[in-house]
mmCIF file of C-alpha atoms in Angstrom:
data_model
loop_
_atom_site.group_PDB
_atom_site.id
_atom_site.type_symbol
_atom_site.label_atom_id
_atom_site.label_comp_id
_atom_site.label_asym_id
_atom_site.label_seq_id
_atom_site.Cartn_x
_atom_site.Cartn_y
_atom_site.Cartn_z
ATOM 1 C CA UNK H 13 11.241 21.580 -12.647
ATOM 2 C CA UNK H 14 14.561 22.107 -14.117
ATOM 3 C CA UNK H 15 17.388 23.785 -12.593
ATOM 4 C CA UNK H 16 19.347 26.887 -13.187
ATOM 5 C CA UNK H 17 22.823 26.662 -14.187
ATOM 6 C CA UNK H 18 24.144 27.739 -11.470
ATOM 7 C CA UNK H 19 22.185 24.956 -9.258
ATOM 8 C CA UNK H 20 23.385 22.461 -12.059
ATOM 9 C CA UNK H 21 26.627 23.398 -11.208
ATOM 10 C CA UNK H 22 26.428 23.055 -7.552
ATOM 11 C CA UNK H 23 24.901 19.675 -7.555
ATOM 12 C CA UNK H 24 27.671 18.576 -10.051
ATOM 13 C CA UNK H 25 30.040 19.607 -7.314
ATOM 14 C CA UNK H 26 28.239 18.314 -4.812
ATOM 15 C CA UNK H 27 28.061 14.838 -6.211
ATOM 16 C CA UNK H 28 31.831 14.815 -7.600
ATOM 17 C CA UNK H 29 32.779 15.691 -3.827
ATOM 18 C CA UNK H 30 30.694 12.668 -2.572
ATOM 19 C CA UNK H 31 32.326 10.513 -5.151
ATOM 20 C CA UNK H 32 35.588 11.218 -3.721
ATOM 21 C CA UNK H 33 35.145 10.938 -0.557
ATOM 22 C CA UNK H 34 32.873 7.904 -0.473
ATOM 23 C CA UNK H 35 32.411 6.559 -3.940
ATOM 24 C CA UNK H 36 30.542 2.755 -1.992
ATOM 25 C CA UNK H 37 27.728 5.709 -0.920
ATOM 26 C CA UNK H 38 27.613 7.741 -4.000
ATOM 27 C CA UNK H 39 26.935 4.336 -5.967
ATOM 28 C CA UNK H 40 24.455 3.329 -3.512
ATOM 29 C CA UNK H 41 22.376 6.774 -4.091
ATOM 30 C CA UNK H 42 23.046 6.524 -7.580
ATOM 31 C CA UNK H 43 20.382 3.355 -7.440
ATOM 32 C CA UNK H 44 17.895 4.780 -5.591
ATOM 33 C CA UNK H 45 16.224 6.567 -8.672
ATOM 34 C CA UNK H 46 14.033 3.207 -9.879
ATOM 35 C CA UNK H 47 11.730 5.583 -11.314
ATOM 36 C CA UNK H 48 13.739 8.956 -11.853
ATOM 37 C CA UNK H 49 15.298 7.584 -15.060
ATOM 38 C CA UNK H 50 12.965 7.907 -18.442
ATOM 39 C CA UNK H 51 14.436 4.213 -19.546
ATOM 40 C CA UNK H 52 11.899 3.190 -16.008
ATOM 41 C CA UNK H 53 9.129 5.497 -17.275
ATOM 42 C CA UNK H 54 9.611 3.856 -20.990
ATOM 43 C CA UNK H 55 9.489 0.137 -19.408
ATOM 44 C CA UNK H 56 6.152 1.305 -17.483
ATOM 45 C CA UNK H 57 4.839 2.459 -20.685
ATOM 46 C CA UNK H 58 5.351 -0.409 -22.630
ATOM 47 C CA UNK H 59 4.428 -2.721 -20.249
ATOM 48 C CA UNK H 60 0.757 -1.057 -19.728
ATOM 49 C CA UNK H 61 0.425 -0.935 -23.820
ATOM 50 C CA UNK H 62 1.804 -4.544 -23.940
ATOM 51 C CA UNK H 63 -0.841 -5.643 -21.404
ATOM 52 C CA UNK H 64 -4.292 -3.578 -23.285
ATOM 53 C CA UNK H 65 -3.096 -4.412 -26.299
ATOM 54 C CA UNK H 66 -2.798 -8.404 -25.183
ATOM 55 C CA UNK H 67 -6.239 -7.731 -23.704
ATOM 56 C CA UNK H 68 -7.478 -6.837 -26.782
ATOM 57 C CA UNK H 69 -5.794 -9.804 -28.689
ATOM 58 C CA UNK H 70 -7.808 -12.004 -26.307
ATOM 59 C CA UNK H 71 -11.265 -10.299 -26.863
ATOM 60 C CA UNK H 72 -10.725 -10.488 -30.139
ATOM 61 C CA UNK H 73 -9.180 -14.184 -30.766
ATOM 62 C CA UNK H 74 -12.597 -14.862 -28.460
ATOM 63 C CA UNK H 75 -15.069 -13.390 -30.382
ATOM 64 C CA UNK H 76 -13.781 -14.713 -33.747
ATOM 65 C CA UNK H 77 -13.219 -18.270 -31.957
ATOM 66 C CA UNK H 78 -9.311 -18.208 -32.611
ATOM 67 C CA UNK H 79 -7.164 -20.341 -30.396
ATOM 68 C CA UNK H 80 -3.911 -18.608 -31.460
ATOM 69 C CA UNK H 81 -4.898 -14.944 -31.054
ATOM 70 C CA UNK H 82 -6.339 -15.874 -27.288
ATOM 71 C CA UNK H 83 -2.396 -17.163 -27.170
ATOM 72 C CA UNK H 84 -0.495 -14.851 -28.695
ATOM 73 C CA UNK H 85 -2.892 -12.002 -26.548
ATOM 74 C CA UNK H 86 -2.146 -13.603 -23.292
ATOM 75 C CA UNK H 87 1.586 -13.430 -24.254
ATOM 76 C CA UNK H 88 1.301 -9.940 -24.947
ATOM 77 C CA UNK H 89 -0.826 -9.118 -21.939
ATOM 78 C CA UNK H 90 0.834 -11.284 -19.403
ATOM 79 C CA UNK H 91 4.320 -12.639 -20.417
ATOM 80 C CA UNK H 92 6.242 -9.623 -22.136
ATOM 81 C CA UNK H 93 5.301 -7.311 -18.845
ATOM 82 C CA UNK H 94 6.585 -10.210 -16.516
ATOM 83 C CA UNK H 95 9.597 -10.214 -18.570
ATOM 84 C CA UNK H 96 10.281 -6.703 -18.126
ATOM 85 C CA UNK H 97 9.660 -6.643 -14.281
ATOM 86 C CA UNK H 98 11.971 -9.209 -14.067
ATOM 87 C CA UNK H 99 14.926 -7.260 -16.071
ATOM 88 C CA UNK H 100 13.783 -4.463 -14.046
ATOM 89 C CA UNK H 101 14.116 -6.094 -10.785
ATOM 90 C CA UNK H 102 17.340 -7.629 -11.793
ATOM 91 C CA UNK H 103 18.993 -4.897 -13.084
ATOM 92 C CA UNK H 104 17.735 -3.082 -9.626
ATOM 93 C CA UNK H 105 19.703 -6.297 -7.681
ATOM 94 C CA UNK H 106 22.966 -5.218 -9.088
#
């Protein structure tokens, strides 16, 4: 639900006012939005499609009876989304 711009400007105040008077707590708050930010919502999404469409790879590399798409799908379904939750839970550290 977006906000009118007179609420827009209220917050804005609100939040430059916190910044000045305690800018260790404004930070702080500032991380507490792990999934309020569409760059999180983006990592979710490509880590679901990563993992189906690894998941497919591996059907597929089955059926056929190839060794290196059953790989290259388990890469895709497993080691690209650990790779992201682990920049994600870095970057969260910080």
């Amino acid at each position: 639900m977006a906000l009118h711009d007179e609420e827009q400007r209220q917050l804005a105040e609100i939040e430059r006012k916190l910044a000045e008077d305690d800018p260790q707590l404004a930070q702080k708050l500032t991380r507490l939005r792990p999934f309020g930010t569409p760059r999180a919502g983006l990592a979710l999404l490509t880590m679901f499609a990563s993992f189906v469409l690894g998941l497919a790879i591996v059907a597929i590399g089955a059926e056929v009876g190839s060794f290196v798409l059953g790989i290259i799908g388990i890469v895709l379904a497993v080691g690209l989304p650990t790779v992201l939750i682990w920049r994600l839970w870095l970057r969260r550290l910080r």
